[in-house]
Structure formats: structure tokens, C-alpha cells
Amino acid sequence: MDRPFAAAHRPPRRPWAWAGWFAASQLLVAALWWRYGWAIGLAALLPSHAAMFWGTLWPRSRLFGPVLSRLATAERAVWLTIDDGPSRDTQAMLDLLDAHRAKATFFVVAERAERHAGLLREIVRRGHEVGNHSHSHPSARFWALGPRAMAREIGEAQRRLAALLPQPPRWFRAVVGMANPFTAAPLRRHGLSRVAWSARGFDAVEADPDKVVARIERDLAPGAIVLMHEGSGHGRNVEAMRRLLARLDELGYRCALPEARPGDA
């Protein structure tokens, strides 16, 4: 299979490195509070906690570990990623990808994959890739999971997907893209590399396919990681994918899978 770019497969090497600098920052805050009073102490406290929130809520943040958001290539090629399946849309998505000779990585939810194991096998049979997108997809609270719950969401998904696939997933996408400080340890344990994106159309909530494609087109560039979804409540993900693939053809872009290569965190 022709793969125009390589992606550094980088499971976190030091998943608890953040804890050291955070502890040091809080000792500094305590010292300032004791020496200069609450006004200075509070002024020092807020930035340290703001950094933790930013690291969690910003999908491309590398504060807690490495994350891929774009790939290096001179070719007009993108990495198309599809979240939240398998679903009622999967078969139609696969047919569209075949029609455009496009390849994609499906970031699947393990509970849904077990219910639709035939679709999971079909994804692989047609030459696409499967990534880990959590066990149960707790979209409202994934960002706030503690270490045990986070380990279960990632580890249980990896175990169940590995039992259904010829090879276990190597890529992970955080639910809603938000990875808190406790995400890195299970990624390291299971040899997973986190993937974000550089182009998205908000198709999980936007029902107008033209708006979805227009937003993605603004951020298109060689090596872009494109985020799409399937199975959304508005029911128009397949139509949005049809418009996107047609537009990519018009612009001379192709969708290909990256070749993983070893990398250092």
C-alpha cells in the first residue's frame, strides 16, 4: 500500500513527568503565599492550575505527552480519521471510501465494536485501520476521569479490540480530544500513540454538509489530519463524507494511511 508519509509512533515515555513540575509549582505558590500574603499567592496559584486545564482541554497540547496533529509530507495527501463507530453509517462510509480509492483510520468505541464485530472485520478487510477511541465513550466526563477510570477506559478498549482484530490498535484518540494528566500512563502501558487533528468540520453537531466541508477546506494542507464522525444524531455524516471526498478529489488531495515509525517521546 502506498503511504506518502510516516508518523512517529510515540507512546509516552515519561507519563508522570508532569507531576514533578506541578508539585514544584505548588511548593513555590505556598512559599509566595507565606512570604507575601494571599494576594501574591493567589496570583501565582491561578496560572499553575490554568496550565493544567489548558493541557487537558486543548486537543493538541503536549503538556502531558506526545500527540500527533499533522504529518510531514510534500505530497497532497491527508490522513482521514473517522470517530465514534461502528455505526449505521459504517457500511456506506466504506463504500464511499472504496469509490474514491481513499483509506481511513476508524477510531472506534469498543462497546460498539463488540456489538458490530462484522463491521469491524469489514473495515480491516477493505484495507483501513482501526484505532482505540475508548471503551464506552463517556463524552461528558472523559476529560475529568481519575487514574483508575481512565486506565479502564483505555485498557479495556484495547483488550476487547485486540480480541476482535488481527492486530491490536496502535493509535488512540481521546474522547472529544481531551486528554487529562492520567491519560499518558495507560497509553504507555498499551503501546498507544495519541492522535489529534489539524482540520475538522464539526460534523458531529453540524448538520449542513457544505459548512462541514468549507471548515475543513480552510485548514487543508499536505499532511493534514482530518477529523470526521459517523453515527451522529442528525443523520448526515454520510452525506458530509460524500461531499468531502468529492472536494478532496477536485483539489488533488488523496486520503492515505501513514506508515508508523519508531520515535522518541
Short mmCIF file of C-alpha atoms in Angstrom, two decimals:
data_model
loop_
_atom_site.label_atom_id
_atom_site.label_comp_id
_atom_site.label_asym_id
_atom_site.label_seq_id
_atom_site.Cartn_x
_atom_site.Cartn_y
_atom_site.Cartn_z
CA MET A 1 0.00 0.00 0.00
CA ASP A 2 1.31 3.44 -0.98
CA ARG A 3 1.87 5.53 2.14
CA PRO A 4 3.15 9.04 1.41
CA PHE A 5 4.08 9.95 4.97
CA ALA A 6 5.43 8.42 8.13
CA ALA A 7 4.00 9.07 11.58
CA ALA A 8 6.19 8.79 14.62
CA HIS A 9 4.53 6.19 16.82
CA ARG A 10 5.26 7.70 20.22
CA PRO A 11 3.70 6.19 23.30
CA PRO A 12 4.57 8.42 26.26
CA ARG A 13 7.94 7.59 27.77
CA ARG A 14 7.59 9.62 30.97
CA PRO A 15 3.86 9.61 31.74
CA TRP A 16 4.24 11.12 35.21
CA ALA A 17 6.75 13.87 34.35
CA TRP A 18 4.04 16.49 34.77
CA ALA A 19 3.62 15.56 38.44
CA GLY A 20 7.13 16.74 39.31
CA TRP A 21 6.83 20.21 37.85
CA PHE A 22 3.28 20.60 39.19
CA ALA A 23 4.42 19.69 42.72
CA ALA A 24 7.32 22.13 42.39
CA SER A 25 4.96 24.88 41.24
CA GLN A 26 2.69 24.33 44.24
CA LEU A 27 5.65 24.50 46.63
CA LEU A 28 6.56 27.81 45.04
CA VAL A 29 2.98 29.02 45.43
CA ALA A 30 3.00 28.03 49.11
CA ALA A 31 6.27 29.87 49.67
CA LEU A 32 4.99 33.02 47.98
CA TRP A 33 1.72 32.85 49.91
CA TRP A 34 3.57 32.51 53.22
CA ARG A 35 6.10 35.24 52.42
CA TYR A 36 3.93 37.85 50.65
CA GLY A 37 0.35 37.02 51.60
CA TRP A 38 -2.73 35.72 49.88
CA ALA A 39 -2.87 38.26 47.03
CA ILE A 40 0.54 37.27 45.62
CA GLY A 41 -0.03 33.61 46.46
CA LEU A 42 -3.34 33.53 44.62
CA ALA A 43 -1.83 35.32 41.65
CA ALA A 44 0.80 32.57 41.45
CA LEU A 45 -1.72 29.76 42.05
CA LEU A 46 -4.07 30.61 39.19
CA PRO A 47 -1.55 30.28 36.31
CA SER A 48 -0.32 26.91 37.53
CA HIS A 49 -3.86 25.50 37.58
CA ALA A 50 -4.75 27.23 34.33
CA ALA A 51 -1.86 25.39 32.67
CA MET A 52 -3.29 22.06 33.83
CA PHE A 53 -6.72 22.91 32.43
CA TRP A 54 -5.22 24.09 29.14
CA GLY A 55 -3.21 20.88 28.85
CA THR A 56 -6.39 18.86 29.34
CA LEU A 57 -8.86 20.80 27.22
CA TRP A 58 -6.69 21.72 24.21
CA PRO A 59 -6.55 18.62 21.95
CA ARG A 60 -3.10 19.42 20.53
CA SER A 61 -1.47 20.11 23.88
CA ARG A 62 1.74 18.17 24.53
CA LEU A 63 1.87 19.11 28.20
CA PHE A 64 1.19 15.56 29.39
CA GLY A 65 2.68 13.59 26.49
CA PRO A 66 3.27 13.48 22.74
CA VAL A 67 0.37 13.90 20.33
CA LEU A 68 0.18 13.85 16.54
CA SER A 69 -1.75 16.70 14.92
CA ARG A 70 -0.10 16.93 11.48
CA LEU A 71 2.23 14.76 9.39
CA ALA A 72 5.27 15.86 7.40
CA THR A 73 4.94 15.39 3.64
CA ALA A 74 5.33 17.37 0.45
CA GLU A 75 2.56 15.42 -1.27
CA ARG A 76 -1.07 16.49 -1.40
CA ALA A 77 -2.10 13.69 0.92
CA VAL A 78 -4.09 13.74 4.16
CA TRP A 79 -4.79 11.28 6.95
CA LEU A 80 -8.56 10.85 7.12
CA THR A 81 -9.82 9.74 10.54
CA ILE A 82 -13.41 8.76 11.39
CA ASP A 83 -14.57 8.70 15.02
CA ASP A 84 -17.34 7.07 17.07
CA GLY A 85 -18.21 3.90 15.15
CA PRO A 86 -19.02 1.30 14.23
CA SER A 87 -22.50 2.58 13.45
CA ARG A 88 -25.36 2.50 10.98
CA ASP A 89 -23.16 4.68 8.74
CA THR A 90 -20.11 2.40 8.58
CA GLN A 91 -21.09 0.35 5.54
CA ALA A 92 -21.96 3.44 3.50
CA MET A 93 -18.72 5.11 4.60
CA LEU A 94 -16.73 2.09 3.43
CA ASP A 95 -18.48 2.11 0.05
CA LEU A 96 -17.69 5.81 -0.40
CA LEU A 97 -14.05 5.29 0.52
CA ASP A 98 -13.79 2.45 -2.00
CA ALA A 99 -15.38 4.60 -4.71
CA HIS A 100 -12.74 7.29 -4.16
CA ARG A 101 -9.84 4.88 -3.55
CA ALA A 102 -9.38 6.50 -0.16
CA LYS A 103 -8.08 4.95 3.04
CA ALA A 104 -9.01 5.97 6.57
CA THR A 105 -8.43 5.15 10.21
CA PHE A 106 -11.64 4.39 12.10
CA PHE A 107 -11.33 5.33 15.77
CA VAL A 108 -13.92 3.00 17.26
CA VAL A 109 -15.64 2.63 20.61
CA ALA A 110 -15.04 -0.88 21.94
CA GLU A 111 -18.57 -1.45 23.25
CA ARG A 112 -19.96 -0.59 19.82
CA ALA A 113 -17.32 -2.67 18.07
CA GLU A 114 -18.36 -5.75 20.03
CA ARG A 115 -21.98 -5.23 19.01
CA HIS A 116 -20.95 -4.79 15.36
CA ALA A 117 -18.00 -7.14 15.04
CA GLY A 118 -18.85 -7.85 11.41
CA LEU A 119 -18.45 -4.17 10.54
CA LEU A 120 -15.13 -4.07 12.37
CA ARG A 121 -13.87 -7.00 10.30
CA GLU A 122 -15.13 -5.32 7.13
CA ILE A 123 -13.16 -2.17 7.94
CA VAL A 124 -9.96 -4.21 8.11
CA ARG A 125 -10.83 -6.37 5.11
CA ARG A 126 -11.13 -3.28 2.94
CA GLY A 127 -7.66 -2.08 3.89
CA HIS A 128 -8.47 0.51 6.51
CA GLU A 129 -7.11 0.84 10.02
CA VAL A 130 -8.77 0.67 13.44
CA GLY A 131 -7.82 2.91 16.35
CA ASN A 132 -8.78 2.94 20.04
CA HIS A 133 -11.40 5.57 20.94
CA SER A 134 -12.16 4.35 24.48
CA HIS A 135 -14.34 1.57 25.82
CA SER A 136 -17.65 3.38 26.42
CA HIS A 137 -17.13 6.92 25.05
CA PRO A 138 -18.05 8.96 28.16
CA SER A 139 -18.09 12.24 26.24
CA ALA A 140 -19.28 14.48 29.09
CA ARG A 141 -16.71 13.32 31.64
CA PHE A 142 -13.75 11.71 29.87
CA TRP A 143 -11.64 14.81 30.46
CA ALA A 144 -12.26 14.52 34.23
CA LEU A 145 -11.68 10.77 34.74
CA GLY A 146 -9.37 9.76 37.55
CA PRO A 147 -6.42 7.40 37.05
CA ARG A 148 -8.33 4.14 37.61
CA ALA A 149 -11.31 5.07 35.44
CA MET A 150 -9.01 6.36 32.69
CA ALA A 151 -6.96 3.17 32.79
CA ARG A 152 -10.17 1.13 32.46
CA GLU A 153 -11.49 3.15 29.52
CA ILE A 154 -8.27 2.80 27.54
CA GLY A 155 -7.13 -0.63 28.70
CA GLU A 156 -10.50 -2.39 28.42
CA ALA A 157 -10.98 -0.99 24.93
CA GLN A 158 -7.53 -2.17 23.90
CA ARG A 159 -8.14 -5.65 25.31
CA ARG A 160 -11.51 -6.07 23.60
CA LEU A 161 -10.40 -4.63 20.27
CA ALA A 162 -7.27 -6.80 20.27
CA ALA A 163 -9.54 -9.84 20.63
CA LEU A 164 -11.54 -8.78 17.57
CA LEU A 165 -8.72 -7.66 15.27
CA PRO A 166 -5.78 -9.36 13.58
CA GLN A 167 -3.50 -6.87 15.38
CA PRO A 168 -4.19 -4.60 18.36
CA PRO A 169 -4.66 -0.88 17.65
CA ARG A 170 -1.56 1.30 17.72
CA TRP A 171 -3.30 4.72 17.66
CA PHE A 172 -5.53 6.32 20.30
CA ARG A 173 -7.84 9.32 20.10
CA ALA A 174 -9.14 10.88 23.29
CA VAL A 175 -12.89 11.30 23.61
CA VAL A 176 -13.72 14.83 22.42
CA GLY A 177 -9.94 15.18 22.01
CA MET A 178 -9.41 16.00 25.70
CA ALA A 179 -6.63 14.07 27.44
CA ASN A 180 -6.05 14.77 31.11
CA PRO A 181 -2.86 14.06 33.13
CA PHE A 182 -3.91 10.43 33.72
CA THR A 183 -4.15 9.52 30.03
CA ALA A 184 -0.44 9.06 29.38
CA ALA A 185 0.20 6.14 31.77
CA PRO A 186 -2.27 3.68 30.15
CA LEU A 187 -1.13 4.81 26.69
CA ARG A 188 2.41 3.84 27.62
CA ARG A 189 1.23 0.56 29.15
CA HIS A 190 -0.59 -0.47 25.97
CA GLY A 191 1.88 0.96 23.45
CA LEU A 192 -0.58 3.53 22.08
CA SER A 193 0.25 6.84 20.40
CA ARG A 194 -2.25 9.69 20.73
CA VAL A 195 -3.65 11.32 17.59
CA ALA A 196 -5.39 14.71 17.44
CA TRP A 197 -6.20 16.58 14.21
CA SER A 198 -5.46 19.72 12.22
CA ALA A 199 -8.65 20.01 10.14
CA ARG A 200 -12.23 19.46 11.32
CA GLY A 201 -15.72 20.44 10.22
CA PHE A 202 -17.62 19.83 13.48
CA ASP A 203 -19.72 17.25 11.64
CA ALA A 204 -20.70 15.56 14.92
CA VAL A 205 -23.00 18.52 15.59
CA GLU A 206 -23.19 20.44 12.28
CA ALA A 207 -25.91 19.01 10.02
CA ASP A 208 -25.06 21.08 6.92
CA PRO A 209 -22.51 19.13 4.82
CA ASP A 210 -21.47 22.25 2.89
CA LYS A 211 -20.50 24.04 6.11
CA VAL A 212 -18.61 20.96 7.29
CA VAL A 213 -16.55 20.75 4.09
CA ALA A 214 -15.91 24.51 3.99
CA ARG A 215 -14.46 24.44 7.51
CA ILE A 216 -12.21 21.51 6.69
CA GLU A 217 -11.03 23.10 3.45
CA ARG A 218 -9.79 26.19 5.32
CA ASP A 219 -7.25 24.04 7.16
CA LEU A 220 -6.30 21.62 4.40
CA ALA A 221 -2.58 21.23 3.71
CA PRO A 222 -0.26 18.35 2.85
CA GLY A 223 -0.10 16.05 5.86
CA ALA A 224 -3.27 17.36 7.50
CA ILE A 225 -5.08 15.01 9.88
CA VAL A 226 -8.78 15.34 9.05
CA LEU A 227 -11.41 14.58 11.71
CA MET A 228 -14.80 13.20 10.66
CA HIS A 229 -17.51 11.27 12.51
CA GLU A 230 -20.12 8.61 11.89
CA GLY A 231 -23.44 7.82 13.53
CA SER A 232 -24.28 11.34 14.72
CA GLY A 233 -27.84 12.11 15.74
CA HIS A 234 -28.52 14.46 12.81
CA GLY A 235 -28.01 11.57 10.39
CA ARG A 236 -25.99 13.44 7.75
CA ASN A 237 -22.46 12.14 8.32
CA VAL A 238 -22.52 10.00 5.17
CA GLU A 239 -23.58 12.97 3.05
CA ALA A 240 -20.83 15.11 4.58
CA MET A 241 -18.28 12.39 3.80
CA ARG A 242 -19.54 12.18 0.22
CA ARG A 243 -19.09 15.94 -0.23
CA LEU A 244 -15.68 15.90 1.44
CA LEU A 245 -14.27 13.08 -0.68
CA ALA A 246 -15.52 14.74 -3.86
CA ARG A 247 -13.95 18.05 -2.84
CA LEU A 248 -10.64 16.41 -1.96
CA ASP A 249 -10.59 14.84 -5.43
CA GLU A 250 -11.23 18.25 -7.00
CA LEU A 251 -8.36 19.78 -5.02
CA GLY A 252 -5.97 16.97 -5.89
CA TYR A 253 -5.73 15.50 -2.39
CA ARG A 254 -5.78 11.81 -1.60
CA CYS A 255 -6.51 10.03 1.66
CA ALA A 256 -3.81 7.61 2.75
CA LEU A 257 -2.70 5.85 5.90
CA PRO A 258 0.62 6.78 7.47
CA GLU A 259 3.43 4.32 7.89
CA ALA A 260 4.27 4.12 11.59
CA ARG A 261 7.90 4.52 12.55
CA PRO A 262 9.54 4.32 15.95
CA GLY A 263 10.03 7.65 17.67
CA ASP A 264 11.14 9.18 20.93
CA ALA A 265 8.73 10.90 23.21
#
